[in-house]
Tab-separated table of C-alpha atoms in Angstrom:
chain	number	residue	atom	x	y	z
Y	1	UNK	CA	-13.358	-0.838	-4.397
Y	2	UNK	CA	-12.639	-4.284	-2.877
Y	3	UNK	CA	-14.195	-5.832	0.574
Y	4	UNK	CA	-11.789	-6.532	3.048
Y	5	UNK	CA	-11.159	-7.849	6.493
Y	6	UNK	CA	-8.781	-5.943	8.996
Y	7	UNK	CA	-6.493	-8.286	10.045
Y	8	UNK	CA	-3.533	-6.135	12.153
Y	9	UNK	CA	-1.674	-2.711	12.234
Y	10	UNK	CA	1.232	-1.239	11.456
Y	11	UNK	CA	3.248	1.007	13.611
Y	12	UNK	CA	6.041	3.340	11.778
Y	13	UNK	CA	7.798	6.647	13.113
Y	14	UNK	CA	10.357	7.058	10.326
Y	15	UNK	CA	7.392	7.737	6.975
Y	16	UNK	CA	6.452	10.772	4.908
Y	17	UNK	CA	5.251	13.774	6.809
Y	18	UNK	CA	1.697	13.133	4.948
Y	19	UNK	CA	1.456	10.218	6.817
Y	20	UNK	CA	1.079	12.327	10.197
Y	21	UNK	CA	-1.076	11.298	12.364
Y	22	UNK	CA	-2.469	8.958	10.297
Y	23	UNK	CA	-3.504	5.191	11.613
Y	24	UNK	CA	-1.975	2.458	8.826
Y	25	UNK	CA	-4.138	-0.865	8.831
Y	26	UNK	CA	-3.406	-4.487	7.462
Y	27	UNK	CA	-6.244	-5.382	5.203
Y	28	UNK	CA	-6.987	-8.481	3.811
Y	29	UNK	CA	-8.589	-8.603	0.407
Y	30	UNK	CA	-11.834	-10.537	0.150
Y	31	UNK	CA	-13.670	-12.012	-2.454
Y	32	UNK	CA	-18.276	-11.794	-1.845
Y	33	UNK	CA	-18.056	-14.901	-0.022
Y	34	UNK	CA	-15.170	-14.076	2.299
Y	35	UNK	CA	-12.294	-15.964	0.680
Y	36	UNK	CA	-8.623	-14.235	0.865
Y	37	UNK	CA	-8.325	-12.457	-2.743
Y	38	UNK	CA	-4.553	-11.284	-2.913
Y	39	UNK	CA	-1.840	-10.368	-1.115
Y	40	UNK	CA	-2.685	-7.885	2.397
Y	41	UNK	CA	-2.376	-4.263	1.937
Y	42	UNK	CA	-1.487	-1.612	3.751
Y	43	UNK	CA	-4.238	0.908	4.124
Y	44	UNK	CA	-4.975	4.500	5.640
Y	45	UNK	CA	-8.270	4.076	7.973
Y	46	UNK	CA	-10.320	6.717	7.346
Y	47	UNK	CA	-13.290	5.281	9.584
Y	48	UNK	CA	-11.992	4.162	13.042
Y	49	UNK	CA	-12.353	0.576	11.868
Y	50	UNK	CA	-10.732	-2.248	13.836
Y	51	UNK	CA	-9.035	-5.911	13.963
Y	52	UNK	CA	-11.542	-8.344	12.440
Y	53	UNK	CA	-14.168	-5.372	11.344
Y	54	UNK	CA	-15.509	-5.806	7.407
Y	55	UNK	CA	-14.590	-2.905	5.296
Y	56	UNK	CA	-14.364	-1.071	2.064
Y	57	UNK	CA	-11.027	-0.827	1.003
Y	58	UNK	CA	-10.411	1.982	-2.015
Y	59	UNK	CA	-7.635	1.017	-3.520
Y	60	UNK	CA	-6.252	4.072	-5.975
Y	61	UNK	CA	-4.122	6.655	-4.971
Y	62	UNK	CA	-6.147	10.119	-5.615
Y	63	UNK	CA	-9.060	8.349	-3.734
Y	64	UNK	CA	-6.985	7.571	-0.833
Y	65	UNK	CA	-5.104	10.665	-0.435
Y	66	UNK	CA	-9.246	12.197	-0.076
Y	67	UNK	CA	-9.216	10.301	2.764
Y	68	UNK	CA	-6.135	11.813	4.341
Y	69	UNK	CA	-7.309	15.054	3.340
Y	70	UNK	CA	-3.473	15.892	2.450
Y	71	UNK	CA	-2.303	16.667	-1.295
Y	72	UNK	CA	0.061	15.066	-2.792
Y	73	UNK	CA	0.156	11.886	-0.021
Y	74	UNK	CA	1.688	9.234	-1.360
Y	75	UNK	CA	-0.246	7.094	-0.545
Y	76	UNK	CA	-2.853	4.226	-2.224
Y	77	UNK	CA	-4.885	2.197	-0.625
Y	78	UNK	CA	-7.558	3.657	2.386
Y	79	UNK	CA	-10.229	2.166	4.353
Y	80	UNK	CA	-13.945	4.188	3.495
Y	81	UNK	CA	-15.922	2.321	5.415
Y	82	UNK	CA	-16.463	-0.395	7.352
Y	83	UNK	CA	-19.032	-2.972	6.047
Y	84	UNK	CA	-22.503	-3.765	7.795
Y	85	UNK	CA	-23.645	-6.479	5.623
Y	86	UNK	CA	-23.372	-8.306	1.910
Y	87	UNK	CA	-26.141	-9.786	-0.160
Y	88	UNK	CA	-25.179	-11.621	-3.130
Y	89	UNK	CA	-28.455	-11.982	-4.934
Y	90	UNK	CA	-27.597	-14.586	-7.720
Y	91	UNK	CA	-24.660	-16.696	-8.487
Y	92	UNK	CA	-21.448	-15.020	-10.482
Y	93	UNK	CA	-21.844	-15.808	-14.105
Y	94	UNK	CA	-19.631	-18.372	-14.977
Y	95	UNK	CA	-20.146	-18.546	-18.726
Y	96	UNK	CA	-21.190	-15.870	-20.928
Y	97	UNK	CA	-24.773	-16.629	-22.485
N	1	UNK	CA	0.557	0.112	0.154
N	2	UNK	CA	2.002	-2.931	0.906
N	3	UNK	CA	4.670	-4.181	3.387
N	4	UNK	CA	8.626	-5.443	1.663
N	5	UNK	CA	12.097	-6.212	3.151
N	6	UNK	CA	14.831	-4.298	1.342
N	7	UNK	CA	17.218	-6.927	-0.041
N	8	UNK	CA	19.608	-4.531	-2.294
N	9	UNK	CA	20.209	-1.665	-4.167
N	10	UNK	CA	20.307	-0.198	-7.754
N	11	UNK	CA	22.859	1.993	-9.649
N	12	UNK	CA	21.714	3.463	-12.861
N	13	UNK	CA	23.150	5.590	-15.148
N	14	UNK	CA	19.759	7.813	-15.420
N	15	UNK	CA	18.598	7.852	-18.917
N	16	UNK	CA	15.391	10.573	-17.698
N	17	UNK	CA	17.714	13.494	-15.823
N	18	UNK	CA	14.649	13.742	-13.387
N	19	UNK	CA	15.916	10.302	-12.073
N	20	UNK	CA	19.582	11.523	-11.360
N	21	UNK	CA	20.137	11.668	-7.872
N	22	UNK	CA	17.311	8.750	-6.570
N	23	UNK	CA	17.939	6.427	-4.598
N	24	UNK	CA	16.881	2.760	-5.937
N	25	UNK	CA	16.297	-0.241	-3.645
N	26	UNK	CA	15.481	-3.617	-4.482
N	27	UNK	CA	11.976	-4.938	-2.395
N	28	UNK	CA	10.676	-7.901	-1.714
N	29	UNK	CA	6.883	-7.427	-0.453
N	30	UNK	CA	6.160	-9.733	2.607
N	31	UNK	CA	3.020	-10.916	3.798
N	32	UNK	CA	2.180	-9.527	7.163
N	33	UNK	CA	3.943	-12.158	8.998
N	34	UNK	CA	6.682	-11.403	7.108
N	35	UNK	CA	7.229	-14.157	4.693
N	36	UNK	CA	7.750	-13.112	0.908
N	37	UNK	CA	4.988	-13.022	-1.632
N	38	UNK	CA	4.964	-11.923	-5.013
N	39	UNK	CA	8.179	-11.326	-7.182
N	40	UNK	CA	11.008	-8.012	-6.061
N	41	UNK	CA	10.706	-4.852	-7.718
N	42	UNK	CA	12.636	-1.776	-7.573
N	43	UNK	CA	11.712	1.037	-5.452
N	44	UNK	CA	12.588	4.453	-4.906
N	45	UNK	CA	13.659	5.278	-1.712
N	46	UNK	CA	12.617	8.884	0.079
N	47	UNK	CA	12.871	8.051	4.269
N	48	UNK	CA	16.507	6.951	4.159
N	49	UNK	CA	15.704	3.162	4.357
N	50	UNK	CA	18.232	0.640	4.443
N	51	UNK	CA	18.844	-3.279	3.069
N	52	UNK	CA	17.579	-5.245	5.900
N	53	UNK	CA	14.892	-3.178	6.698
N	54	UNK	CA	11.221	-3.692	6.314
N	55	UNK	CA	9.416	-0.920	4.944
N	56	UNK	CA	6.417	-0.113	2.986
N	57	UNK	CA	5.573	0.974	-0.425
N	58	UNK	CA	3.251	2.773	-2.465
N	59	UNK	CA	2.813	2.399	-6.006
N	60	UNK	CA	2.039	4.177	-8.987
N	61	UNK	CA	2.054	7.850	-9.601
N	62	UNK	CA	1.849	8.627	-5.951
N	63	UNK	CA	5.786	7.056	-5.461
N	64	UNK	CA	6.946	10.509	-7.371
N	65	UNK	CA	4.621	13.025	-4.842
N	66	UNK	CA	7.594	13.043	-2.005
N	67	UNK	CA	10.096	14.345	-4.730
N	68	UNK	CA	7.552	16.822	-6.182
N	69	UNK	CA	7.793	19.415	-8.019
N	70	UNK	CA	10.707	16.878	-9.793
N	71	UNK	CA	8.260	14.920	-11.653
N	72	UNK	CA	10.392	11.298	-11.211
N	73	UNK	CA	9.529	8.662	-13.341
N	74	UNK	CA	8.890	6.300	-11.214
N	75	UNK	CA	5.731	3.447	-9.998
N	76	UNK	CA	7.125	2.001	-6.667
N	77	UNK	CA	8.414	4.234	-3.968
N	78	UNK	CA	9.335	3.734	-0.128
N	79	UNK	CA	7.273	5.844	1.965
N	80	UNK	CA	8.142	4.415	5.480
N	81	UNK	CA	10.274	2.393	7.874
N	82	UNK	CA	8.351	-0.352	9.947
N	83	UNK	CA	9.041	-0.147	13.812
N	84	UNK	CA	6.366	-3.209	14.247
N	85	UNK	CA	3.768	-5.250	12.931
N	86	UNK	CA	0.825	-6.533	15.032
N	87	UNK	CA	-1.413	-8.770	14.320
């Protein structure tokens, strides 16, 4: 899964039926220390989250149809939860030992 | 999924017969603001999208689901038509 930061949303009438109902977020991609990490996707929120909130983005299409509850959604990227805090206990490896 | 303005279409001549019949766009993802990023790719269109339009994609197995049970061998498909984009 990836962090990411919900930065707008998109509004669409004309989409497959298994999008129904469904709310479609912009989420940006972050790396641990909050740095953009990609291009923004387009996510299903399965948690309510909103503009600005921290979340966990899952990024793979069986995963994110779970969150739809619908089979066969063609869908691939969903928000599973939104993210209360971030500890990064020692620095990233850099070179192997 | 990710946002993309269509910018063209794509005639075939279907070598796999479970592609006869699609409908092939050429994308360009956009960022949300919508300025391109990242290189076009070709899509498979199932909500009737036209060039011009922004849309948004999904990729990998999921862009055959709309078309099932035809099992179409495709990784990119159009799943919706933007009306707007806040943010």
């Amino acid at each position: 899964m990836l962090l990411g930061r919900v930065v707008g949303n998109v509004v669409a009438t004309q989409k497959s039926p298994k999008f129904e109902g469904a709310k479609l977020l912009l989420v940006q991609p972050l790396t641990e220390n909050d740095a953009p990490r990609g291009p923004v996707l387009l996510a299903v929120d399965g948690v309510g989250a909103g503009v600005n909130d921290t979340v966990l983005l899952v990024v793979e299409g069986r995963a994110a149809a779970q969150v739809l509850g619908r089979k066969l959604a063609p869908v691939d990227a969903a928000i599973v939860g939104i993210v209360d805090r971030v500890d990064v206990e020692s620095d990233r490896p850099t070179q192997a030992r | 999924m990710q946002i993309a303005r269509v910018i063209g279409t794509v005639v075939v001549t279907p070598k796999d017969s479970n592609l006869t019949g699609a409908k092939l766009l050429l994308i360009q993802p956009l960022t949300p603001s919508r300025a391109p990023v990242g290189k076009p790719l070709v899509a498979v269109d199932s909500v009737g999208a036209g060039v011009g339009e922004d849309v948004f994609f999904v990729r990998g197995k999921e862009a055959s689901f709309p078309f099932h049970p035809v099992e179409m061998p495709v990784d990119a498909g159009i799943v919706g038509i933007v009306d707007s984009i806040n943010c």
